[in-house]
């Protein structure tokens, strides 16, 4: 979806995310699209509502899809997190 004549996307109301919803934040340290400043802002908005933060050294924005090691580095961690908190999210 295009944002029309705006140069930046609209602000998402992070406060609408339930604080009780378990959250896993995985970021690549080499991400040119989501900077450390962006992550700091998100963490500040969510406060203690983040259950776990994972920093993947040298990973970038698309490595979650295209990096061959994603299947062993990222996906199992996400599945474990979901399994750990699935009853909380119901």
Backbone as a printed PyTorch tensor [residue, N CA C, xyz], in Angstrom:
tensor([[[  0.8470,  -1.1730,   0.0000],
         [  0.0000,   0.0000,   0.0000],
         [  0.8890,   1.2310,   0.0000]],

        [[  0.5590,   2.1870,  -0.8180],
         [  1.3510,   3.4180,  -0.8900],
         [  0.8400,   4.4380,   0.1230]],

        [[  1.7290,   5.3180,   0.5270],
         [  1.3810,   6.3370,   1.5070],
         [  0.9770,   7.6550,   0.8520]],

        [[  0.7500,   7.6330,  -0.4560],
         [  0.3490,   8.8510,  -1.1550],
         [  1.5120,   9.8040,  -1.2710]],

        [[  1.2680,  11.0640,  -0.9600],
         [  2.3080,  12.0840,  -1.1070],
         [  3.2160,  12.1920,   0.1160]],

        [[  2.9190,  11.4330,   1.1450],
         [  3.7450,  11.4950,   2.3550],
         [  5.0960,  10.8480,   2.1140]],

        [[  6.1290,  11.4210,   2.7170],
         [  7.4860,  10.8870,   2.5780],
         [  7.7790,   9.7760,   3.5880]],

        [[  6.9840,   9.7200,   4.6490],
         [  7.1940,   8.7130,   5.6880],
         [  5.8810,   7.9830,   5.9460]],

        [[  5.9570,   6.7280,   6.3750],
         [  4.7240,   5.9920,   6.6840],
         [  4.0330,   6.5780,   7.9120]],

        [[  2.7510,   6.2950,   8.0630],
         [  2.0420,   6.7930,   9.2480],
         [  2.5880,   6.1450,  10.5180]],

        [[  2.4300,   6.8270,  11.6250],
         [  2.8680,   6.3220,  12.9260],
         [  1.9140,   5.2220,  13.3790]],

        [[  2.4750,   4.1040,  13.8050],
         [  1.6660,   3.0180,  14.3510],
         [  1.5100,   3.2420,  15.8450]],

        [[  0.3020,   3.0890,  16.3370],
         [  0.0180,   3.2840,  17.7560],
         [  0.4680,   2.0470,  18.5360]],

        [[  1.7130,   2.0720,  18.9840],
         [  2.2940,   0.9350,  19.7060],
         [  1.5480,   0.6830,  21.0160]],

        [[  0.9300,   1.7070,  21.5710],
         [  0.2090,   1.5240,  22.8290],
         [ -1.0130,   0.6190,  22.6530]],

        [[ -1.4210,   0.3710,  21.4000],
         [ -2.5490,  -0.5190,  21.1330],
         [ -2.1660,  -1.9900,  21.2760]],

        [[ -0.8730,  -2.2720,  21.3460],
         [ -0.4100,  -3.6500,  21.5310],
         [ -0.5950,  -4.0080,  23.0050]],

        [[ -1.3610,  -5.0610,  23.3050],
         [ -1.5810,  -5.4130,  24.7120],
         [ -0.2690,  -5.6840,  25.4470]],

        [[ -0.1060,  -5.0920,  26.6060],
         [  1.1110,  -5.2940,  27.3940],
         [  1.2430,  -6.7510,  27.8250]],

        [[  0.1200,  -7.4460,  27.9530],
         [  0.1580,  -8.8410,  28.3980],
         [  0.5370,  -9.8010,  27.2720]],

        [[  0.5370,  -9.3310,  26.0320],
         [  0.9100, -10.1800,  24.9020],
         [  2.4150, -10.4080,  24.9100]],

        [[  2.8580, -11.6520,  24.9490],
         [  4.3020, -11.9200,  24.9550],
         [  4.9640, -11.4060,  23.6720]],

        [[  6.1660, -10.8390,  23.8280],
         [  6.8640, -10.2520,  22.6820],
         [  8.3170, -10.7050,  22.6410]],

        [[  8.7230, -11.1270,  21.4580],
         [ 10.1040, -11.4940,  21.1790],
         [ 10.5940, -10.5200,  20.1230]],

        [[ 11.6300,  -9.7800,  20.4140],
         [ 12.1830,  -8.8090,  19.4790],
         [ 13.5240,  -9.3350,  18.9770]],

        [[ 13.5920,  -9.6100,  17.6760],
         [ 14.8270, -10.0930,  17.0640],
         [ 15.2780,  -9.0480,  16.0600]],

        [[ 16.5220,  -8.6110,  16.2090],
         [ 17.0330,  -7.5720,  15.3130],
         [ 18.4240,  -7.9360,  14.8250]],

        [[ 18.7110,  -7.4770,  13.6190],
         [ 20.0530,  -7.6400,  13.0760],
         [ 20.8650,  -6.3910,  13.3450]],

        [[ 22.1030,  -6.5470,  13.7470],
         [ 22.9330,  -5.3840,  14.0740],
         [ 23.4210,  -4.6410,  12.8360]],

        [[ 23.2110,  -5.2310,  11.6440],
         [ 23.6480,  -4.6010,  10.4030],
         [ 22.4500,  -4.1530,   9.5550]],

        [[ 21.3210,  -3.9140,  10.2080],
         [ 20.0860,  -3.5560,   9.5170],
         [ 20.1030,  -2.0750,   9.1440]],

        [[ 20.0430,  -1.7920,   7.8380],
         [ 20.0610,  -0.4040,   7.3660],
         [ 18.6660,   0.2220,   7.3810]],

        [[ 17.6210,  -0.6040,   7.5080],
         [ 16.2520,  -0.0820,   7.4980],
         [ 15.7160,   0.2080,   8.8910]],

        [[ 16.1350,  -0.6010,   9.8520],
         [ 15.7230,  -0.4010,  11.2470],
         [ 16.9960,  -0.1600,  12.0490]],

        [[ 17.1870,   1.0710,  12.4580],
         [ 18.4170,   1.4580,  13.1450],
         [ 18.3360,   1.1490,  14.6450]],

        [[ 19.4630,   1.2600,  15.3000],
         [ 19.4960,   1.1060,  16.7610],
         [ 18.5830,   2.1260,  17.4270]],

        [[ 18.5260,   3.3170,  16.8580],
         [ 17.6430,   4.3630,  17.3950],
         [ 16.1770,   3.9300,  17.3020]],

        [[ 15.8090,   3.2790,  16.1920],
         [ 14.4450,   2.7710,  16.0450],
         [ 14.1360,   1.7170,  17.1100]],

        [[ 15.0910,   0.8330,  17.3370],
         [ 14.9020,  -0.2270,  18.3370],
         [ 14.7820,   0.3770,  19.7290]],

        [[ 15.6160,   1.3590,  20.0310],
         [ 15.5430,   2.0380,  21.3350],
         [ 14.1680,   2.6790,  21.5240]],

        [[ 13.6680,   3.3250,  20.4630],
         [ 12.3450,   3.9580,  20.5330],
         [ 11.2710,   2.9190,  20.8170]],

        [[ 11.3110,   1.7970,  20.0690],
         [ 10.3140,   0.7420,  20.2480],
         [ 10.3710,   0.1710,  21.6570]],

        [[ 11.5680,  -0.0840,  22.1410],
         [ 11.7250,  -0.6260,  23.4920],
         [ 11.1920,   0.3430,  24.5350]],

        [[ 11.4360,   1.6290,  24.3320],
         [ 10.9280,   2.6340,  25.2650],
         [  9.3950,   2.6550,  25.2500]],

        [[  8.8140,   2.5270,  24.0590],
         [  7.3530,   2.5280,  23.9410],
         [  6.7340,   1.3020,  24.6020]],

        [[  7.3710,   0.1470,  24.4210],
         [  6.8340,  -1.0910,  24.9680],
         [  7.2210,  -1.3040,  26.4200]],

        [[  8.2820,  -0.6510,  26.8540],
         [  8.7240,  -0.7660,  28.2430],
         [  9.0670,  -2.2020,  28.6120]],

        [[  8.5850,  -2.6270,  29.7470],
         [  8.8990,  -3.9720,  30.2350],
         [  8.0260,  -5.0310,  29.5720]],

        [[  7.2560,  -4.6360,  28.5750],
         [  6.3620,  -5.5920,  27.9110],
         [  7.0940,  -6.4920,  26.9260]],

        [[  8.3970,  -6.3220,  26.7620],
         [  9.1740,  -7.1840,  25.8730],
         [  9.7600,  -8.3100,  26.7110]],

        [[  9.4620,  -9.5400,  26.3290],
         [  9.9400, -10.6820,  27.0950],
         [ 11.3890, -11.0350,  26.7910]],

        [[ 11.7830, -10.8360,  25.5210],
         [ 13.1420, -11.2100,  25.1390],
         [ 13.5930, -10.3760,  23.9440]],

        [[ 14.8480,  -9.9390,  23.9730],
         [ 15.4480,  -9.2150,  22.8520],
         [ 16.6720, -10.0000,  22.3920]],

        [[ 16.7420, -10.2680,  21.0920],
         [ 17.8540, -11.0100,  20.5060],
         [ 18.5320, -10.1210,  19.4740]],

        [[ 19.8360,  -9.9110,  19.6190],
         [ 20.6240,  -9.1590,  18.6450],
         [ 21.4500, -10.1390,  17.8310]],

        [[ 21.1980, -10.1750,  16.5260],
         [ 21.9540, -11.0660,  15.6470],
         [ 23.0740, -10.2740,  14.9930]],

        [[ 24.2790, -10.5050,  15.4620],
         [ 25.4470,  -9.7520,  15.0000],
         [ 25.6770,  -9.9370,  13.4980]],

        [[ 25.7220,  -8.8070,  12.7900],
         [ 26.0080,  -8.8030,  11.3690],
         [ 24.8140,  -9.0760,  10.4640]],

        [[ 23.6780,  -9.4060,  11.0330],
         [ 22.4980,  -9.6960,  10.2180],
         [ 21.8600,  -8.3940,   9.7560]],

        [[ 21.1820,  -8.4640,   8.6000],
         [ 20.4850,  -7.2770,   8.1010],
         [ 18.9840,  -7.5450,   8.0030]],

        [[ 18.2610,  -6.6140,   7.3990],
         [ 16.7970,  -6.6310,   7.4020],
         [ 16.1940,  -7.8530,   6.7040]],

        [[ 16.8280,  -8.3550,   5.6630],
         [ 16.2420,  -9.4690,   4.9190],
         [ 16.8620, -10.8240,   5.2560]],

        [[ 17.8290, -10.8460,   6.1350],
         [ 18.4660, -12.1160,   6.4820],
         [ 17.5030, -13.1030,   7.1250]],

        [[ 16.4320, -12.6280,   7.7160],
         [ 15.4520, -13.5290,   8.3320],
         [ 14.8050, -14.4180,   7.2740]],

        [[ 14.7750, -13.9200,   6.0310],
         [ 14.1990, -14.6980,   4.9320],
         [ 15.2580, -15.4070,   4.0960]],

        [[ 16.3760, -14.7170,   3.8190],
         [ 17.3200, -15.1880,   2.8120],
         [ 18.5940, -15.8200,   3.3560]],

        [[ 18.9420, -15.5610,   4.5760],
         [ 20.1640, -16.1410,   5.1550],
         [ 19.9440, -17.6380,   5.3850]],

        [[ 20.7990, -18.4830,   4.8150],
         [ 20.6310, -19.9370,   4.9810],
         [ 20.6040, -20.3840,   6.4480]],

        [[ 21.3020, -19.6740,   7.3090],
         [ 21.3330, -20.0550,   8.7300],
         [ 20.0750, -19.6570,   9.4940]],

        [[ 19.1530, -18.9310,   8.8550],
         [ 17.9230, -18.5110,   9.5410],
         [ 17.1560, -19.7180,  10.0720]],

        [[ 17.1970, -20.8120,   9.3250],
         [ 16.4800, -22.0230,   9.7270],
         [ 17.0210, -22.6240,  11.0170]],

        [[ 18.2870, -22.3410,  11.3390],
         [ 18.8630, -22.8910,  12.5640],
         [ 19.0750, -21.8300,  13.6420]],

        [[ 19.1590, -20.5530,  13.2390],
         [ 19.4380, -19.4820,  14.1970],
         [ 18.1610, -18.7770,  14.6600]],

        [[ 17.2680, -18.4770,  13.7230],
         [ 16.0880, -17.6640,  14.0450],
         [ 14.8400, -18.5100,  14.2820]],

        [[ 14.4910, -19.3550,  13.3380],
         [ 13.2110, -20.0620,  13.3990],
         [ 13.0380, -20.9090,  14.6520]],

        [[ 14.0380, -21.6730,  15.0740],
         [ 13.8510, -22.4500,  16.3080],
         [ 13.6030, -21.5630,  17.5300]],

        [[ 14.2550, -20.4190,  17.5520],
         [ 14.0700, -19.4990,  18.6820],
         [ 12.6420, -18.9640,  18.7150]],

        [[ 12.1090, -18.6400,  17.5330],
         [ 10.7310, -18.1540,  17.4380],
         [  9.7610, -19.2600,  17.8510]],

        [[  9.9800, -20.4550,  17.3560],
         [  9.0980, -21.5730,  17.7050],
         [  9.1470, -21.8570,  19.1990]],

        [[ 10.3350, -21.8620,  19.7800],
         [ 10.4670, -22.0700,  21.2310],
         [  9.7170, -21.0020,  22.0110]],

        [[  9.8280, -19.7580,  21.5560],
         [  9.1510, -18.6530,  22.2270],
         [  7.6320, -18.8410,  22.1700]],

        [[  7.1360, -19.1900,  20.9950],
         [  5.6930, -19.4100,  20.8350],
         [  5.2300, -20.5550,  21.7280]],

        [[  5.9910, -21.6350,  21.7380],
         [  5.6200, -22.7750,  22.5810],
         [  5.6510, -22.4190,  24.0640]],

        [[  6.6200, -21.5820,  24.4480],
         [  6.7340, -21.1860,  25.8500],
         [  5.5650, -20.3290,  26.2960]],

        [[  5.0810, -19.4420,  25.4090],
         [  4.0630, -18.4710,  25.7920],
         [  2.6970, -18.7090,  25.1640]],

        [[  2.4980, -19.8080,  24.4430],
         [  1.2400, -19.9730,  23.7060],
         [  0.0070, -19.9320,  24.5890]],

        [[  0.0890, -20.4540,  25.7920],
         [ -1.1000, -20.4350,  26.6600],
         [ -1.3890, -19.0320,  27.1880]],

        [[ -0.3720, -18.1900,  27.2640],
         [ -0.5550, -16.8090,  27.7260],
         [ -1.2970, -15.9990,  26.6790]],

        [[ -1.0170, -16.2650,  25.3990],
         [ -1.5840, -15.4790,  24.3130],
         [ -3.0200, -15.8760,  23.9690]],

        [[ -3.5290, -16.9640,  24.5290],
         [ -4.8910, -17.4110,  24.2100],
         [ -5.9430, -16.5100,  24.8210]]])
